[in-house]
Coordinates of C-alpha atoms in Angstrom, one line a residue:
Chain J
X1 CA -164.6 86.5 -154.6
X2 CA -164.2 84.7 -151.2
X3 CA -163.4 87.2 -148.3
X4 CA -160.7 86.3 -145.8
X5 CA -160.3 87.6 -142.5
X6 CA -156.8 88.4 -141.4
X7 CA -157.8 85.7 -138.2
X8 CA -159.1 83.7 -140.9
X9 CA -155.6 83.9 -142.8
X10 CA -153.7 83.1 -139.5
X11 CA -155.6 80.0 -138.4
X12 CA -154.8 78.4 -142.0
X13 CA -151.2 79.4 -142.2
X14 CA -149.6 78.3 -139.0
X15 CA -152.0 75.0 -139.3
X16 CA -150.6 74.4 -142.5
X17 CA -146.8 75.5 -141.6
X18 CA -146.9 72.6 -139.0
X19 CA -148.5 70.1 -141.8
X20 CA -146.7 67.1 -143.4
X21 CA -148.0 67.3 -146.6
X22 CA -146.9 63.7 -147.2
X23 CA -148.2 62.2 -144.1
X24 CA -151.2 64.0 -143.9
X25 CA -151.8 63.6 -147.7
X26 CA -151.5 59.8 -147.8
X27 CA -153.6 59.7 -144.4
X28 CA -156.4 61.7 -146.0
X29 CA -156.8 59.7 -149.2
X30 CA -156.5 56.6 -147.2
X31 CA -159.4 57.6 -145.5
X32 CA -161.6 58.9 -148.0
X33 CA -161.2 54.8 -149.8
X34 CA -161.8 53.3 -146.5
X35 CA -164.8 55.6 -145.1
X36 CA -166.4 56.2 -148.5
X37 CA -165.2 52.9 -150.5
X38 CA -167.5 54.1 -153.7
X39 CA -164.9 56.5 -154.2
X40 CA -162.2 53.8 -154.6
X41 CA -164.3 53.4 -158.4
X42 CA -161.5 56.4 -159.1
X43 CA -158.8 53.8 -158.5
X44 CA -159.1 50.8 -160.4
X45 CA -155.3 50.6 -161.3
X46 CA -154.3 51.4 -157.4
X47 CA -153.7 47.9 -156.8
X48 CA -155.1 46.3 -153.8
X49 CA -157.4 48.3 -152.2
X50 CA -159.2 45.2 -150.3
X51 CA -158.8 46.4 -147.1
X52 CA -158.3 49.2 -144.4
X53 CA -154.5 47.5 -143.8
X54 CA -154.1 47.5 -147.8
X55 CA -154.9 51.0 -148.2
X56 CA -153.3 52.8 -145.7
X57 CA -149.8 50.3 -146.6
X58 CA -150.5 50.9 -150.6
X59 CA -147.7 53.3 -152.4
X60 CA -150.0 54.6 -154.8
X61 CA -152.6 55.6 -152.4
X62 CA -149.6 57.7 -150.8
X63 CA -148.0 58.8 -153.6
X64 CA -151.9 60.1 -154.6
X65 CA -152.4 61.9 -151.6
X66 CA -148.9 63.2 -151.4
X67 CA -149.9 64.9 -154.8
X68 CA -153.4 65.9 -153.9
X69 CA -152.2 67.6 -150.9
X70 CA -149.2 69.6 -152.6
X71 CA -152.0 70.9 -154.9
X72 CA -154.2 71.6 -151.6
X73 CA -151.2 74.3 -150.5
X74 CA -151.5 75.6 -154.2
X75 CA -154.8 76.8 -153.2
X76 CA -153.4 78.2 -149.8
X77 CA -151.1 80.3 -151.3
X78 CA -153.7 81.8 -153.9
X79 CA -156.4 82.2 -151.4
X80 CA -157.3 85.6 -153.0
X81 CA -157.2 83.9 -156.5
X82 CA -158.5 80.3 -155.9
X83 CA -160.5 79.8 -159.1
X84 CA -158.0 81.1 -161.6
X85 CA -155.7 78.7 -160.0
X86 CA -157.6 76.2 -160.0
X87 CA -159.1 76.4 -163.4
X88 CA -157.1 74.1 -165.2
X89 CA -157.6 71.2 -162.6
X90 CA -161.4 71.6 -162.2
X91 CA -161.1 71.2 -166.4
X92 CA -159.0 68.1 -165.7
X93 CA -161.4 66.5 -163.2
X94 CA -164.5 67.3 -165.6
X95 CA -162.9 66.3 -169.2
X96 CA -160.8 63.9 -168.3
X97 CA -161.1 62.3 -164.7
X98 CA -165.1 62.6 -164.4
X99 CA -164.5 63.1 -160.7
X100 CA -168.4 63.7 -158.8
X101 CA -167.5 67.2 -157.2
X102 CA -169.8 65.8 -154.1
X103 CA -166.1 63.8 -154.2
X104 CA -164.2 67.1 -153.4
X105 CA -166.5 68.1 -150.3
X106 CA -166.0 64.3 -149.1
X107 CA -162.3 64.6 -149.3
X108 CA -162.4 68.1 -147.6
X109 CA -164.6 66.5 -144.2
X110 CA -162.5 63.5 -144.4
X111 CA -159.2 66.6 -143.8
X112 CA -160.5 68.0 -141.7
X113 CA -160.6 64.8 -139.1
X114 CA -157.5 64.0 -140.3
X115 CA -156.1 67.9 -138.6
X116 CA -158.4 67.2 -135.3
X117 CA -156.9 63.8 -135.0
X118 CA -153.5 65.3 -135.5
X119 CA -154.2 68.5 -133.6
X120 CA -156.4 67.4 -131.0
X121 CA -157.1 71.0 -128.9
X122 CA -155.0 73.1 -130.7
X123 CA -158.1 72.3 -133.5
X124 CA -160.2 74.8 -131.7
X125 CA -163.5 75.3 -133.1
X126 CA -162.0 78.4 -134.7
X127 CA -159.9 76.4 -136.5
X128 CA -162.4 73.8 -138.0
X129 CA -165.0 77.0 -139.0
X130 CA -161.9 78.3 -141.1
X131 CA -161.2 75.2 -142.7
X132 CA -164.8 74.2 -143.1
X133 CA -164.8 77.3 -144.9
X134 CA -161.6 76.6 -146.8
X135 CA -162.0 73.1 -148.2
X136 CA -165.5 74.3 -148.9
X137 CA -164.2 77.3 -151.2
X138 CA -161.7 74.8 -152.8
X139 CA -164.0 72.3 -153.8
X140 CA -166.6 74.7 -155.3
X141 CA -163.1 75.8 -157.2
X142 CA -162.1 72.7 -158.0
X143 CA -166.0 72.2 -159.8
X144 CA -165.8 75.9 -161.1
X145 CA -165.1 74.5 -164.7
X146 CA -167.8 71.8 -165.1
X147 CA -169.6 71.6 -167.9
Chain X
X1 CA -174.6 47.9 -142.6
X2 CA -172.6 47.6 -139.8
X3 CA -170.9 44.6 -139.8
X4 CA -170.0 42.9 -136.3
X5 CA -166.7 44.1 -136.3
X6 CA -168.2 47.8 -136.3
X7 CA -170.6 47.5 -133.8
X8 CA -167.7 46.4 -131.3
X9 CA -165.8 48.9 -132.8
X10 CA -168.7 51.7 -131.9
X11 CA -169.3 50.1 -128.1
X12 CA -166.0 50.4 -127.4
X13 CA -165.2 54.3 -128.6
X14 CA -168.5 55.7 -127.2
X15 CA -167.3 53.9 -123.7
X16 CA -164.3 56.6 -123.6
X17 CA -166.8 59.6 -124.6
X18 CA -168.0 62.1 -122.2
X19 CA -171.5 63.5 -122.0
X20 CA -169.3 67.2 -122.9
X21 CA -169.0 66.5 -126.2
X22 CA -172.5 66.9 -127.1
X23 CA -172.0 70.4 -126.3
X24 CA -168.6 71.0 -127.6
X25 CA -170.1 69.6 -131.2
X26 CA -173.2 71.9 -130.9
X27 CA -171.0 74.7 -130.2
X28 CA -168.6 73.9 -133.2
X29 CA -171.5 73.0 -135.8
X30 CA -172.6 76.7 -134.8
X31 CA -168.8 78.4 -135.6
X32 CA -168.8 75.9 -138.6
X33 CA -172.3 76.2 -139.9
X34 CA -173.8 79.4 -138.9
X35 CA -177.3 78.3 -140.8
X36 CA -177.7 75.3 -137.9
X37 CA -178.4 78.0 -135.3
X38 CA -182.0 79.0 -136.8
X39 CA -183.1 76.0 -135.0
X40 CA -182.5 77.7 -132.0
X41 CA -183.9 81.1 -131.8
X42 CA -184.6 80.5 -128.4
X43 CA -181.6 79.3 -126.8
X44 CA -178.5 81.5 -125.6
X45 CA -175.6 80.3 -127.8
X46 CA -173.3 82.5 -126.4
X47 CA -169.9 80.3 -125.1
X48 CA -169.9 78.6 -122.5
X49 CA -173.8 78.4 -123.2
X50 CA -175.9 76.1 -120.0
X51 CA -178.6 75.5 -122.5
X52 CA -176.2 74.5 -125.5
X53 CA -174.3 72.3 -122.7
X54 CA -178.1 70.8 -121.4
X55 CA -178.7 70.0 -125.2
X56 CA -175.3 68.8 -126.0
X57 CA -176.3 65.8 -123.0
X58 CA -179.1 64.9 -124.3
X59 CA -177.7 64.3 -127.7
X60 CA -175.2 62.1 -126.3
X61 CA -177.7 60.1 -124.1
X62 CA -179.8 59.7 -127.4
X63 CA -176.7 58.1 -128.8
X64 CA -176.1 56.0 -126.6
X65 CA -179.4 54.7 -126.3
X66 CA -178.7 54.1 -130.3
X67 CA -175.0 52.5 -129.4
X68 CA -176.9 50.1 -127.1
X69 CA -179.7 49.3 -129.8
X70 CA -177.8 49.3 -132.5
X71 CA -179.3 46.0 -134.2
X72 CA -182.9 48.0 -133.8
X73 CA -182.5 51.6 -134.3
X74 CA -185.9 52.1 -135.7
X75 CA -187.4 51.1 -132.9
X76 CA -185.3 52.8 -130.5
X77 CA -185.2 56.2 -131.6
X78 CA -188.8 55.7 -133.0
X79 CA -189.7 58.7 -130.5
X80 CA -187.1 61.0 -131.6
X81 CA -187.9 59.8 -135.4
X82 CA -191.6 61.1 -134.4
X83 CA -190.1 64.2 -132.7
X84 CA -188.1 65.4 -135.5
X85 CA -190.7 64.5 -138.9
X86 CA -193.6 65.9 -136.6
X87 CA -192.1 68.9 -134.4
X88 CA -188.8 69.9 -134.8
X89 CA -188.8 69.1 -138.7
X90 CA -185.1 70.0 -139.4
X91 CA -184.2 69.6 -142.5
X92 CA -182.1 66.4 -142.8
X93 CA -179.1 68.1 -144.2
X94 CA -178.5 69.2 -140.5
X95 CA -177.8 65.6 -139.6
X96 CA -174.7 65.3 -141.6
X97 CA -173.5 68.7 -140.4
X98 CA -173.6 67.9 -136.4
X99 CA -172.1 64.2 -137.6
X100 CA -169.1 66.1 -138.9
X101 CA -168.7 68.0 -136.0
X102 CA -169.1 65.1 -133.9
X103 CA -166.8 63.1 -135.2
X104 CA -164.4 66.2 -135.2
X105 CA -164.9 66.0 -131.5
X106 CA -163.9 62.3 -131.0
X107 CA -161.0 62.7 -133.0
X108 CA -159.8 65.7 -131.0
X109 CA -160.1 64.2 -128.0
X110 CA -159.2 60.7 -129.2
X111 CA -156.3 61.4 -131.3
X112 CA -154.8 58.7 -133.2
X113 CA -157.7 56.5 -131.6
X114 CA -160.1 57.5 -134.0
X115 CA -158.1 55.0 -136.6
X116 CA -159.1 55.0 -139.9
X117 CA -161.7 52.2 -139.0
X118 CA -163.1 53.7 -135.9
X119 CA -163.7 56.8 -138.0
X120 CA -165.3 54.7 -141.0
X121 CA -167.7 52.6 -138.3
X122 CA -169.2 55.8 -136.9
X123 CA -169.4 57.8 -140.0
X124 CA -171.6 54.8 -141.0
X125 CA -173.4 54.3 -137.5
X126 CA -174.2 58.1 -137.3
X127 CA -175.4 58.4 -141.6
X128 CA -177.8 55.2 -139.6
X129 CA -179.2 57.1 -136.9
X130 CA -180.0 60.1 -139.3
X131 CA -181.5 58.1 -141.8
X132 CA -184.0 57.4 -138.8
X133 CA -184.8 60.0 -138.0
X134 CA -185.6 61.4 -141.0
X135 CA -187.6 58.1 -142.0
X136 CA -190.9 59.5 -141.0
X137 CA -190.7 63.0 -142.9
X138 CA -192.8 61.8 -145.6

């Protein structure tokens, strides 16, 4: 089991308490197509994906991340508990969505930008060593289940 | 690679960089990634570190030597290729690690600057510098 620091705890809480899920979501995604396009292979009914413009405008690709992100604070509130939380997903992405995990620590660097673009300073090195930690222990969660 | 469109993309963020952020990434790949600091045994990585600050400059001039040779990388950081396969030898998996923390750097201090396609051209122009200098490892 992952051990969390009561600082640890802090720095993700008030980041996330000042997170729009929505905005940050869709932003996230967006730039996990664009940076990585290989992963857009996930997203052949998305519509158009054909450029930067395209993705960041497209509904679905918000809608996605919107989604992706609600599931993200899932994980925040069962930091003690993350892979019995997150069994059923990591089943989902194996069985059914044969999602690469190497996808889930992608998505977790491409976040973390996304907070020291939004943050700027207040994303103190502190900050980013927490959530290095935490996308880090949700992706592993998130492959827990692969088979 | 990196189209046209990057490259001016790249010039034009590293002209609003600062030799600091060298530092300030070393210093956050060490809070991030614990494991990178066995490459320095020697060096005081305390805060606020003048040896961590010295090293953090001479990452950044290294990069911009690669910003301004961008069409000929190979050649340009064929020294620092050398350096790293021959001496230093860190294991390439490093590279990725102080790119992250690099990147988190510009975006801190560039804000909504580092666009979605900022951030995609130097993801892409620093996965080019590493695979130089890991070209000569064997």
């Amino acid at each position: 089991m992952v051990h969390w620091t009561a600082e640890e705890k802090q720095l993700i809480t008030s980041v996330w308490g000042k997170v729009s899920v929505e905005e940050c979501g869709a932003e996230a995604l967006a730039r996990l197509l664009i940076v990585y396009p290989w992963t857009q292979r996930f997203f052949d009914t998305f519509g158009n994906l054909s450029s930067p413009t395209a993705i960041i405008g497209n509904p679905k690709v918000r809608a996605h991340g919107k989604k992706v992100l609600t599931s993200f604070g899932d994980a925040i509130k069962n930091l003690d508990n993350l892979k019995a939380t997150y069994a059923k997903l990591s089943e989902l992405h194996c069985e059914k969505l044969h999602v690469d995990p190497e996808n889930f620590r992608l998505l977790g660097d491409i976040l973390i930008i996304v907070l020291a673009a939004h943050f700027t300073k207040d994303f103190t090195p502190a900050c980013q060593a927490t959530w290095q930690k935490l996308v880090g222990v949700v992706a592993h969660a998130l492959a827990y289940k692969y088979h | 690679m990196l189209s046209a469109e990057e490259k001016k993309l790249i010039q034009s963020v590293w002209a609003k960089t600062q030799e600091d952020f060298g530092g300030e990434a070393l210093c956050r790949m060490f809070v991030s990634c614990p494991q990178t600091k066995t490459y320095f045994p020697h060096f005081d990585l305390s805060p606020g570190s003048a040896q961590v600050k010295a090293h953090g400059k001479k990452v950044m001039n290294a990069l911009s030597t690669a910003v301004k040779n961008v069409d000929n990388l190979s050649q340009a950081l064929s020294e620092l290729s050398n350096l790293h396969a021959y001496n230093l030898r860190v294991d390439p998996v490093n590279f990725k690690l102080l790119s992250q923390s690099l990147q988190v750097v510009l975006a801190v201090h560039l804000g909504k600057d580092y666009t979605p396609e900022v951030h995609s051209a130097f993801d892409k122009f620093l996965s080019a510098v590493a695979a130089v200098l890991s070209e000569k490892y064997r």
